[in-house]
Short mmCIF file of C-alpha atoms and ligand atoms in Angstrom, two decimals:
data_model
loop_
_atom_site.label_atom_id
_atom_site.label_comp_id
_atom_site.label_asym_id
_atom_site.label_seq_id
_atom_site.Cartn_x
_atom_site.Cartn_y
_atom_site.Cartn_z
CA MET A 942 64.30 114.22 -222.63
CA ASP A 943 67.66 112.61 -222.59
CA PHE A 944 70.00 111.32 -219.98
CA ASP A 945 73.68 111.62 -220.83
CA PRO A 946 75.67 108.84 -219.10
CA LEU A 947 78.85 110.85 -219.66
CA LEU A 948 77.58 113.34 -217.10
CA ALA A 949 76.83 110.66 -214.54
CA PRO A 950 80.30 109.23 -214.01
CA ALA A 951 81.42 107.23 -211.00
CA ILE A 952 83.81 109.35 -208.95
CA LEU A 953 86.21 106.88 -207.39
CA CYS A 954 87.49 108.26 -204.15
CA LEU A 955 90.22 106.27 -202.43
CA GLY A 956 90.64 108.05 -199.15
CA PRO A 957 89.48 110.92 -197.00
CA ASP A 958 91.86 113.33 -198.80
CA GLY A 959 89.84 113.07 -201.98
CA GLN A 960 86.43 113.61 -200.47
CA GLU A 961 86.39 117.37 -200.77
CA THR A 962 87.57 117.13 -204.39
CA ALA A 963 84.84 114.58 -205.10
CA ARG A 964 82.25 116.95 -203.72
CA ARG A 965 83.57 119.82 -205.86
CA ILE A 966 83.42 117.67 -208.99
CA ARG A 967 79.78 117.09 -208.21
CA SER A 968 79.02 120.79 -208.54
CA GLY A 969 79.65 120.27 -212.27
CA CYS A 970 78.20 116.77 -212.44
CA PRO A 971 75.34 116.61 -209.94
CA GLU A 972 74.28 113.26 -211.43
CA ALA A 973 77.65 111.64 -210.54
CA ALA A 974 77.85 108.99 -207.83
CA ILE A 975 80.74 108.92 -205.41
CA SER A 976 82.13 105.45 -205.13
CA GLY A 977 84.71 104.49 -202.54
CA LEU A 978 86.69 101.82 -200.77
CA ALA A 979 85.28 100.00 -197.78
CA GLY A 980 86.81 101.56 -194.71
CA PRO A 981 88.48 104.86 -195.48
CA VAL A 982 85.74 106.71 -197.37
CA GLU A 983 82.81 107.69 -195.27
CA GLY A 984 79.41 107.91 -196.90
CA ALA A 985 80.55 106.59 -200.29
CA GLU A 986 77.66 105.12 -202.14
CA ILE A 987 79.26 101.96 -203.48
CA LEU A 988 82.00 100.24 -201.54
CA HIS A 989 84.85 98.21 -202.99
CA ASP A 990 87.68 96.20 -201.47
CA SER A 991 90.59 97.44 -203.55
CA VAL A 992 91.31 100.20 -206.03
CA GLU A 993 92.03 97.74 -208.78
CA ALA A 994 88.82 95.80 -208.17
CA ALA A 995 86.83 99.01 -208.12
CA LEU A 996 88.32 100.27 -211.40
CA ARG A 997 87.84 96.94 -213.14
CA ASP A 998 84.31 96.59 -211.92
CA LEU A 999 83.30 100.06 -213.12
CA TYR A 1000 85.14 99.60 -216.41
CA ARG A 1001 83.39 96.29 -217.13
CA ARG A 1002 80.08 97.98 -216.50
CA ASP A 1003 81.04 100.52 -219.19
CA GLN A 1004 80.76 103.27 -216.62
CA PRO A 1005 82.53 106.62 -217.17
CA ILE A 1006 85.09 106.90 -214.37
CA VAL A 1007 86.67 109.86 -212.61
CA ALA A 1008 89.43 108.26 -210.52
CA LEU A 1009 91.04 110.32 -207.77
CA CYS A 1010 94.39 108.59 -208.05
CA ALA A 1011 97.61 108.41 -210.10
CA SER A 1012 97.40 107.59 -213.80
CA ALA A 1013 99.73 104.66 -213.15
CA THR A 1014 97.21 103.10 -210.78
CA VAL A 1015 94.56 103.25 -213.48
CA PHE A 1016 96.82 101.62 -216.06
CA ARG A 1017 97.93 98.86 -213.68
CA ALA A 1018 94.31 98.00 -213.03
CA LEU A 1019 92.86 98.40 -216.49
CA GLY A 1020 95.87 97.57 -218.70
CA PRO A 1021 95.10 93.85 -218.85
CA LEU A 1022 91.50 94.60 -219.90
CA LEU A 1023 92.34 96.97 -222.77
CA LYS A 1024 91.88 95.57 -226.24
CA PRO A 1025 92.58 97.35 -229.50
CA ASP A 1026 89.47 98.62 -231.25
CA GLN A 1027 87.23 97.81 -228.35
CA PRO A 1028 85.14 100.79 -227.22
CA GLU A 1029 86.15 101.87 -223.77
CA PRO A 1030 84.30 104.15 -221.35
CA PRO A 1031 85.79 107.56 -220.62
CA VAL A 1032 88.30 107.35 -217.76
CA LEU A 1033 89.95 110.36 -216.14
CA ALA A 1034 92.68 110.48 -213.52
CA VAL A 1035 92.31 113.42 -211.13
CA ALA A 1036 94.81 114.42 -208.44
CA GLU A 1037 93.35 113.95 -204.98
CA ASP A 1038 93.78 117.64 -204.21
CA GLY A 1039 91.95 118.53 -207.43
CA GLY A 1040 95.03 120.17 -208.95
CA ALA A 1041 95.19 118.10 -212.16
CA VAL A 1042 92.73 116.41 -214.51
CA VAL A 1043 93.97 113.97 -217.17
CA PRO A 1044 91.73 112.15 -219.65
CA LEU A 1045 93.22 108.68 -220.10
CA LEU A 1046 90.76 106.49 -221.96
CA GLY A 1047 87.56 106.78 -223.94
CA LEU A 1048 88.53 109.75 -226.10
CA ARG A 1049 86.06 108.57 -228.72
CA ARG A 1050 83.28 108.76 -226.20
CA GLY A 1051 83.73 112.20 -224.71
CA ALA A 1052 86.61 111.80 -222.24
CA ASN A 1053 87.95 115.24 -223.17
CA ARG A 1054 84.52 116.77 -222.75
CA LEU A 1055 84.10 115.16 -219.35
CA ALA A 1056 87.60 116.38 -218.45
CA ARG A 1057 86.62 119.95 -219.35
CA ILE A 1058 83.54 119.76 -217.16
CA VAL A 1059 85.46 118.25 -214.24
CA GLY A 1060 88.27 120.78 -214.81
CA ALA A 1061 85.77 123.63 -214.77
CA ALA A 1062 84.31 122.35 -211.50
CA LEU A 1063 87.80 122.27 -209.98
CA GLY A 1064 89.07 125.48 -211.56
CA VAL A 1065 91.89 123.78 -213.51
CA THR A 1066 92.58 123.36 -217.21
CA PRO A 1067 92.59 119.65 -218.04
CA ALA A 1068 95.79 118.14 -219.44
CA ILE A 1069 94.42 117.16 -222.85
CA THR A 1070 97.08 114.94 -224.39
CA LEU A 1071 95.20 113.82 -227.47
CA PRO A 1072 92.76 115.93 -229.43
CA ASP A 1073 89.10 115.03 -229.47
CA CYS A 1074 88.10 112.14 -231.58
CA ASP A 1075 84.67 112.28 -230.05
CA PRO A 1076 82.24 112.38 -232.97
CA THR A 1077 79.65 114.10 -230.75
CA ALA A 1078 81.99 116.95 -229.77
CA GLN A 1079 80.43 120.32 -230.43
CA ARG A 1080 83.35 122.13 -232.01
CA PRO A 1081 86.58 121.31 -233.78
CA THR A 1082 89.46 120.15 -231.73
CA GLY A 1083 92.19 122.26 -230.31
CA THR A 1084 90.39 125.60 -230.38
CA ALA A 1085 89.49 127.19 -227.07
CA ARG A 1086 85.81 126.52 -226.50
CA ARG A 1087 83.69 129.37 -225.29
CA GLY A 1088 80.60 128.15 -223.58
CA ARG A 1089 77.29 129.92 -223.68
CA LEU A 1090 74.95 130.53 -220.79
CA ALA A 1091 71.56 131.98 -221.67
CA VAL A 1092 69.14 132.86 -218.89
CA VAL A 1093 65.81 132.74 -220.60
CA GLY A 1094 62.30 133.88 -219.75
CA LEU A 1095 59.64 131.53 -221.08
CA GLY A 1096 56.79 133.97 -220.72
CA PRO A 1097 53.79 132.95 -218.66
CA GLY A 1098 53.04 129.55 -220.12
CA CYS A 1099 53.24 127.91 -223.43
CA GLY A 1100 53.01 128.90 -227.02
CA GLY A 1101 52.56 132.36 -228.38
CA LEU A 1102 53.81 134.48 -225.52
CA MET A 1103 57.39 133.22 -225.65
CA ALA A 1104 59.85 135.51 -227.45
CA PRO A 1105 61.44 134.07 -230.60
CA GLU A 1106 64.83 134.91 -229.10
CA ALA A 1107 64.08 132.64 -226.13
CA ARG A 1108 62.98 129.86 -228.46
CA GLU A 1109 66.22 130.21 -230.40
CA GLU A 1110 68.29 129.87 -227.21
CA LEU A 1111 66.34 126.74 -226.27
CA ARG A 1112 67.05 125.33 -229.70
CA ARG A 1113 70.78 125.89 -229.60
CA ALA A 1114 71.36 124.74 -226.01
CA ARG A 1115 72.72 121.34 -225.15
CA HIS A 1116 71.77 121.59 -221.47
CA VAL A 1117 68.52 122.87 -220.02
CA ILE A 1118 68.49 123.73 -216.33
CA GLY A 1119 65.53 124.81 -214.25
CA TYR A 1120 62.70 124.08 -211.92
CA GLU A 1121 60.83 121.04 -213.20
CA THR A 1122 57.50 122.74 -213.95
CA TYR A 1123 59.18 125.43 -216.05
CA VAL A 1124 61.44 123.00 -217.86
CA ARG A 1125 58.31 121.10 -218.89
CA LEU A 1126 56.83 124.33 -220.28
CA ALA A 1127 60.00 124.86 -222.31
CA GLY A 1128 59.80 121.49 -224.14
CA PRO A 1129 59.62 119.43 -226.24
CA PHE A 1130 63.33 118.76 -226.53
CA ARG A 1131 65.49 116.84 -228.94
CA ALA A 1132 67.14 113.55 -228.04
CA ASP A 1133 70.57 115.19 -227.91
CA GLN A 1134 69.53 117.77 -225.33
CA ILE A 1135 70.19 117.10 -221.67
CA ILE A 1136 67.60 118.13 -219.15
CA HIS A 1137 68.57 118.97 -215.58
CA ALA A 1138 65.13 119.40 -214.04
CA SER A 1139 64.99 119.72 -210.31
CA ASP A 1140 62.73 120.52 -207.41
CA ASN A 1141 65.77 121.91 -205.73
CA ARG A 1142 64.91 125.31 -204.37
CA VAL A 1143 68.53 126.37 -203.99
CA GLU A 1144 68.82 128.71 -206.94
CA MET A 1145 72.50 129.46 -206.33
CA ASP A 1146 73.43 125.77 -206.73
CA ARG A 1147 71.61 125.69 -210.03
CA ALA A 1148 73.38 128.87 -211.14
CA ARG A 1149 76.80 127.46 -210.23
CA HIS A 1150 76.03 124.22 -212.00
CA ALA A 1151 75.15 126.21 -215.13
CA PHE A 1152 78.42 128.17 -215.01
CA THR A 1153 80.47 125.04 -214.47
CA LEU A 1154 79.05 123.43 -217.59
CA ALA A 1155 79.34 126.61 -219.66
CA ALA A 1156 82.93 127.22 -218.54
CA ALA A 1157 83.71 123.76 -219.88
CA GLY A 1158 82.54 124.86 -223.32
CA GLU A 1159 78.97 123.57 -223.14
CA SER A 1160 75.92 125.54 -224.24
CA VAL A 1161 73.50 125.92 -221.38
CA VAL A 1162 70.10 127.47 -220.97
CA VAL A 1163 68.62 128.32 -217.57
CA VAL A 1164 64.86 128.77 -217.71
CA SER A 1165 62.50 130.88 -215.63
CA SER A 1166 58.80 131.52 -216.09
CA GLY A 1167 57.74 135.00 -217.11
CA ASP A 1168 60.73 137.31 -217.14
CA PRO A 1169 63.99 135.85 -215.78
CA GLY A 1170 64.85 139.15 -214.11
CA ILE A 1171 61.63 139.40 -212.07
CA PHE A 1172 61.86 137.26 -208.93
CA ALA A 1173 63.64 134.60 -210.97
CA MET A 1174 66.93 133.00 -212.01
CA ALA A 1175 68.77 135.91 -213.67
CA THR A 1176 69.59 137.42 -210.28
CA ALA A 1177 70.97 134.16 -208.91
CA VAL A 1178 73.11 133.73 -212.02
CA LEU A 1179 74.56 137.25 -211.74
CA GLU A 1180 75.10 136.81 -208.02
CA ALA A 1181 76.90 133.51 -208.56
CA LEU A 1182 79.18 135.13 -211.15
CA HIS A 1183 79.87 138.14 -208.94
CA GLN A 1184 80.61 136.11 -205.81
CA ALA A 1185 82.62 133.25 -207.23
CA ASP A 1186 86.32 133.66 -207.60
CA GLU A 1187 86.32 131.93 -211.00
CA PRO A 1188 88.11 133.87 -213.76
CA GLY A 1189 87.05 131.15 -216.23
CA TRP A 1190 83.40 131.97 -215.68
CA HIS A 1191 84.05 135.51 -216.95
CA ARG A 1192 86.56 134.62 -219.65
CA ASP A 1193 85.14 131.45 -221.11
CA VAL A 1194 81.40 132.00 -220.86
CA GLU A 1195 79.25 134.14 -223.07
CA LEU A 1196 76.40 135.16 -220.78
CA VAL A 1197 73.10 136.49 -222.11
CA VAL A 1198 69.77 137.24 -220.45
CA VAL A 1199 66.69 136.97 -222.66
CA PRO A 1200 63.58 138.77 -221.41
CA GLY A 1201 60.13 137.28 -221.17
CA ILE A 1202 56.60 138.54 -220.72
CA SER A 1203 55.89 138.74 -217.01
CA ALA A 1204 52.69 137.50 -215.32
CA ALA A 1205 51.43 141.01 -214.48
CA GLN A 1206 51.68 142.08 -218.11
CA VAL A 1207 49.54 139.17 -219.25
CA ALA A 1208 46.88 139.63 -216.56
CA ALA A 1209 46.83 143.37 -217.26
CA ALA A 1210 46.40 142.86 -220.99
CA ARG A 1211 43.50 140.45 -220.49
CA ALA A 1212 41.77 142.98 -218.23
CA GLY A 1213 42.44 145.98 -220.47
CA ALA A 1214 45.09 148.42 -219.26
CA PRO A 1215 45.28 148.58 -215.45
CA ILE A 1216 49.04 149.20 -215.47
CA GLY A 1217 48.72 151.96 -218.06
CA HIS A 1218 50.13 154.54 -215.67
CA ASP A 1219 52.84 154.36 -212.97
CA PHE A 1220 52.88 151.00 -211.26
CA CYS A 1221 55.16 148.75 -209.25
CA ILE A 1222 55.64 145.04 -208.69
CA LEU A 1223 56.07 143.73 -205.16
CA SER A 1224 56.62 140.18 -203.98
CA LEU A 1225 54.77 139.28 -200.78
CA SER A 1226 57.12 136.38 -200.14
CA ASP A 1227 58.96 136.73 -196.87
CA ASN A 1228 61.21 133.75 -197.58
CA LEU A 1229 64.04 136.03 -198.61
CA LYS A 1230 63.15 139.38 -197.03
CA PRO A 1231 61.62 140.21 -193.64
CA TRP A 1232 57.88 140.85 -193.42
CA PRO A 1233 58.23 144.33 -191.84
CA ILE A 1234 60.17 145.49 -194.93
CA ILE A 1235 57.44 144.16 -197.20
CA LEU A 1236 54.73 145.98 -195.23
CA ASP A 1237 56.77 149.17 -195.19
CA ARG A 1238 57.25 149.06 -198.97
CA LEU A 1239 53.63 148.26 -199.57
CA GLY A 1240 52.63 151.22 -197.39
CA HIS A 1241 54.86 153.57 -199.37
CA ALA A 1242 53.63 152.24 -202.71
CA ALA A 1243 50.03 152.67 -201.59
CA ALA A 1244 50.71 156.17 -200.27
CA ALA A 1245 52.36 157.07 -203.59
CA ASP A 1246 49.13 156.01 -205.32
CA LEU A 1247 50.88 153.50 -207.54
CA VAL A 1248 49.04 150.61 -209.13
CA ILE A 1249 50.50 147.61 -207.30
CA ALA A 1250 51.03 144.16 -208.80
CA LEU A 1251 51.52 141.55 -206.09
CA TYR A 1252 53.56 138.43 -206.93
CA ASN A 1253 53.87 135.42 -204.62
CA PRO A 1254 50.72 136.67 -202.88
CA ILE A 1255 50.08 133.61 -200.71
CA SER A 1256 51.26 130.06 -200.11
CA ARG A 1257 50.65 127.25 -197.66
CA ALA A 1258 53.73 128.31 -195.73
CA ARG A 1259 52.59 131.97 -195.75
CA PRO A 1260 48.82 131.89 -195.11
CA TRP A 1261 48.23 135.12 -193.19
CA GLN A 1262 50.44 137.69 -194.91
CA LEU A 1263 48.03 138.53 -197.73
CA GLY A 1264 45.23 139.38 -195.28
CA GLU A 1265 47.50 141.78 -193.45
CA ALA A 1266 48.63 143.35 -196.73
CA LEU A 1267 45.01 143.85 -197.84
CA ASP A 1268 44.14 145.50 -194.51
CA LEU A 1269 46.95 147.97 -195.12
CA LEU A 1270 45.89 148.65 -198.72
CA ARG A 1271 42.29 149.29 -197.60
CA ARG A 1272 43.52 152.07 -195.35
CA HIS A 1273 44.88 153.87 -198.44
CA ARG A 1274 42.33 153.03 -201.13
CA ALA A 1275 38.58 153.44 -201.62
CA PRO A 1276 36.46 150.29 -201.13
CA GLU A 1277 35.42 150.26 -204.80
CA THR A 1278 39.06 150.27 -206.11
CA PRO A 1279 39.26 147.69 -208.92
CA VAL A 1280 41.48 144.67 -208.30
CA VAL A 1281 42.40 142.39 -211.20
CA LEU A 1282 43.11 138.76 -210.34
CA GLY A 1283 44.94 136.61 -212.90
CA ARG A 1284 45.34 132.91 -212.27
CA ASP A 1285 47.48 130.68 -214.52
CA VAL A 1286 47.56 133.42 -217.10
CA GLY A 1287 48.86 132.37 -220.50
CA ARG A 1288 48.15 128.71 -219.64
CA PRO A 1289 45.23 126.48 -220.60
CA ASP A 1290 43.40 127.06 -217.30
CA GLU A 1291 43.78 130.83 -217.38
CA LYS A 1292 41.24 132.80 -215.37
CA VAL A 1293 41.21 136.59 -215.12
CA TRP A 1294 38.50 138.44 -213.17
CA THR A 1295 37.96 141.73 -211.39
CA VAL A 1296 36.66 142.41 -207.87
CA ARG A 1297 36.30 145.48 -205.66
CA LEU A 1298 39.00 145.91 -203.03
CA ASP A 1299 36.44 145.58 -200.22
CA ALA A 1300 35.25 142.23 -201.64
CA LEU A 1301 38.70 140.69 -202.06
CA THR A 1302 39.53 137.86 -199.65
CA PRO A 1303 42.68 135.73 -199.43
CA GLU A 1304 40.60 132.64 -200.30
CA GLN A 1305 40.23 133.97 -203.86
CA VAL A 1306 44.00 133.94 -204.30
CA ASP A 1307 46.67 131.25 -204.52
CA MET A 1308 50.35 131.11 -205.41
CA ARG A 1309 49.55 130.84 -209.12
CA THR A 1310 47.71 134.15 -209.03
CA VAL A 1311 48.92 137.66 -209.66
CA VAL A 1312 46.94 140.44 -207.95
CA ILE A 1313 46.81 143.93 -209.47
CA VAL A 1314 45.42 146.56 -207.12
CA GLY A 1315 44.31 149.76 -208.82
CA SER A 1316 45.34 153.30 -207.92
CA SER A 1317 42.86 156.06 -207.02
CA THR A 1318 42.35 156.78 -210.73
CA THR A 1319 41.89 153.19 -211.98
CA GLN A 1320 38.54 152.73 -213.73
CA ALA A 1321 36.36 149.68 -214.30
CA PHE A 1322 33.29 149.30 -216.52
CA HIS A 1323 31.12 146.46 -217.77
CA ARG A 1324 31.94 144.61 -220.89
CA ALA A 1325 29.58 142.68 -223.10
CA ASP A 1326 30.59 139.23 -221.81
CA GLY A 1327 29.60 140.16 -218.25
CA GLY A 1328 33.13 140.83 -217.01
CA ALA A 1329 34.82 144.19 -216.65
CA TRP A 1330 37.33 146.26 -218.55
CA VAL A 1331 39.84 147.95 -216.29
CA TYR A 1332 42.19 150.78 -217.15
CA THR A 1333 44.30 153.42 -215.45
CA PRO A 1334 44.25 156.70 -217.39
CA ARG A 1335 47.50 158.37 -218.24
CA TRP A 1336 46.43 161.83 -217.17
CA TYR A 1337 46.48 162.82 -213.56
CA GLY A 1338 44.26 165.20 -211.63
CA GLU A 1339 41.80 166.71 -214.12
CA SER A 1340 41.20 165.07 -217.49
CA SER A 1341 41.30 167.24 -220.59
CA ALA A 1342 37.50 166.87 -220.84
CA GLN A 1343 37.04 167.99 -217.23
CA ALA A 1344 39.47 170.88 -217.69
CA ALA A 1345 37.49 172.15 -220.68
CA SER A 1346 34.13 172.12 -218.90
N1 SAH B 1917 59.47 135.51 -213.21
C1 SAH B 1917 58.02 135.40 -213.03
C2 SAH B 1917 57.60 135.63 -211.60
C3 SAH B 1917 58.08 134.60 -210.62
S1 SAH B 1917 57.47 134.88 -209.00
C4 SAH B 1917 57.34 136.39 -213.98
O1 SAH B 1917 58.00 137.31 -214.46
O2 SAH B 1917 56.14 136.23 -214.23
C5 SAH B 1917 56.13 133.75 -208.95
C6 SAH B 1917 54.81 134.49 -208.88
O3 SAH B 1917 54.54 135.07 -210.15
C7 SAH B 1917 53.60 133.62 -208.59
O4 SAH B 1917 53.42 133.43 -207.20
C8 SAH B 1917 52.47 134.43 -209.20
O5 SAH B 1917 52.12 135.51 -208.33
C9 SAH B 1917 53.16 135.04 -210.41
N2 SAH B 1917 52.95 134.22 -211.62
C10 SAH B 1917 53.90 133.61 -212.33
N3 SAH B 1917 53.37 132.99 -213.41
C11 SAH B 1917 52.04 133.22 -213.35
C12 SAH B 1917 50.92 132.87 -214.20
N4 SAH B 1917 51.10 132.14 -215.31
N5 SAH B 1917 49.68 133.28 -213.83
C13 SAH B 1917 49.51 134.04 -212.73
N6 SAH B 1917 50.54 134.41 -211.91
C14 SAH B 1917 51.76 134.01 -212.21
#
């Protein structure tokens, strides 16, 4: 896993007017630090006495700089330090109101690329005055760069259950964004790939970060476990695109969603074929939807005699909901209804087992478990290893054998 110093520039903010712009730049460069002058800039992480001192100090530390000030200020401060043929860090001048982005120095080390990312975060096209001479640039100079944003499902765990198309997107991406656990499942990565792993639960921030990078011409992959469209990142990415007033996100980004095998499919396959007839997937998480709606839906699904796969069945923050859901299901289903439990499916500690509905307790379930509750026709029978095969026949009412007798 690599850390790209280009994407962790110091944003030099000289006064309160630039603070909002500095914060917007950070939506494209979350690893950036805001650096300010003692006095006028509240909450700046590093304080300096004068603009010139700040610029010189950062420059001497070979730190990429995004300076919210006039280009002339930068040259007055850094001019005396510039030497021909000496490598210089990327330095951009950005108007305090965010209306202009100009790469000034460090064109050999990605200044134009940084300018595109900062420009994308601010919704402006950077004033590129000299073509890229950055040897690490992804594409030839001068051409409009179309970024790529792939929202990818990893499947349930590692190895064989990931689609080749997902693997290909991971290979071609420069940036990998996602929840830490899933990013780890997606590895290993090459040294030139940049990993933005986070515990951050705010999916919309992650989605906006991904668009900002892609709109600047970068190739970005956003990873989810299972299928990205099932309680996962694809929705946040589409919502971010729909809500943001960012024409560049539509025009300059090639967006693709790559499906993955979802947890219920893996658990079902291990158990036989419990979702072989009509079924539904419900999330029991009431973080994003009210509990009464969940119960109402569950009641309708049970009354419709669907096989029901429960995702997010329980967590420390939601200890009692599963018990209430099971009480409701027991009012609709016979006590012997087969329930398939799949824990960590597709991962090294996978465990899949079957219980009767009347024997199922919340203690058997955790947040890494998917619970598949059979319909009135779901069958279970012993298998040689002591477990059970479970299936839901595709006929309804009388079987052909019964009809003939
Ligand atoms: N996008 C994922 C689902 C995310 S919701 C998918 O399509 O699989 C998270 C819930 O999915 C978990 O609480 C659990 O119920 C289920 N889940 C995800 N991965 C799982 C796995 N490997 N084993 C068992 N359940 C899993």
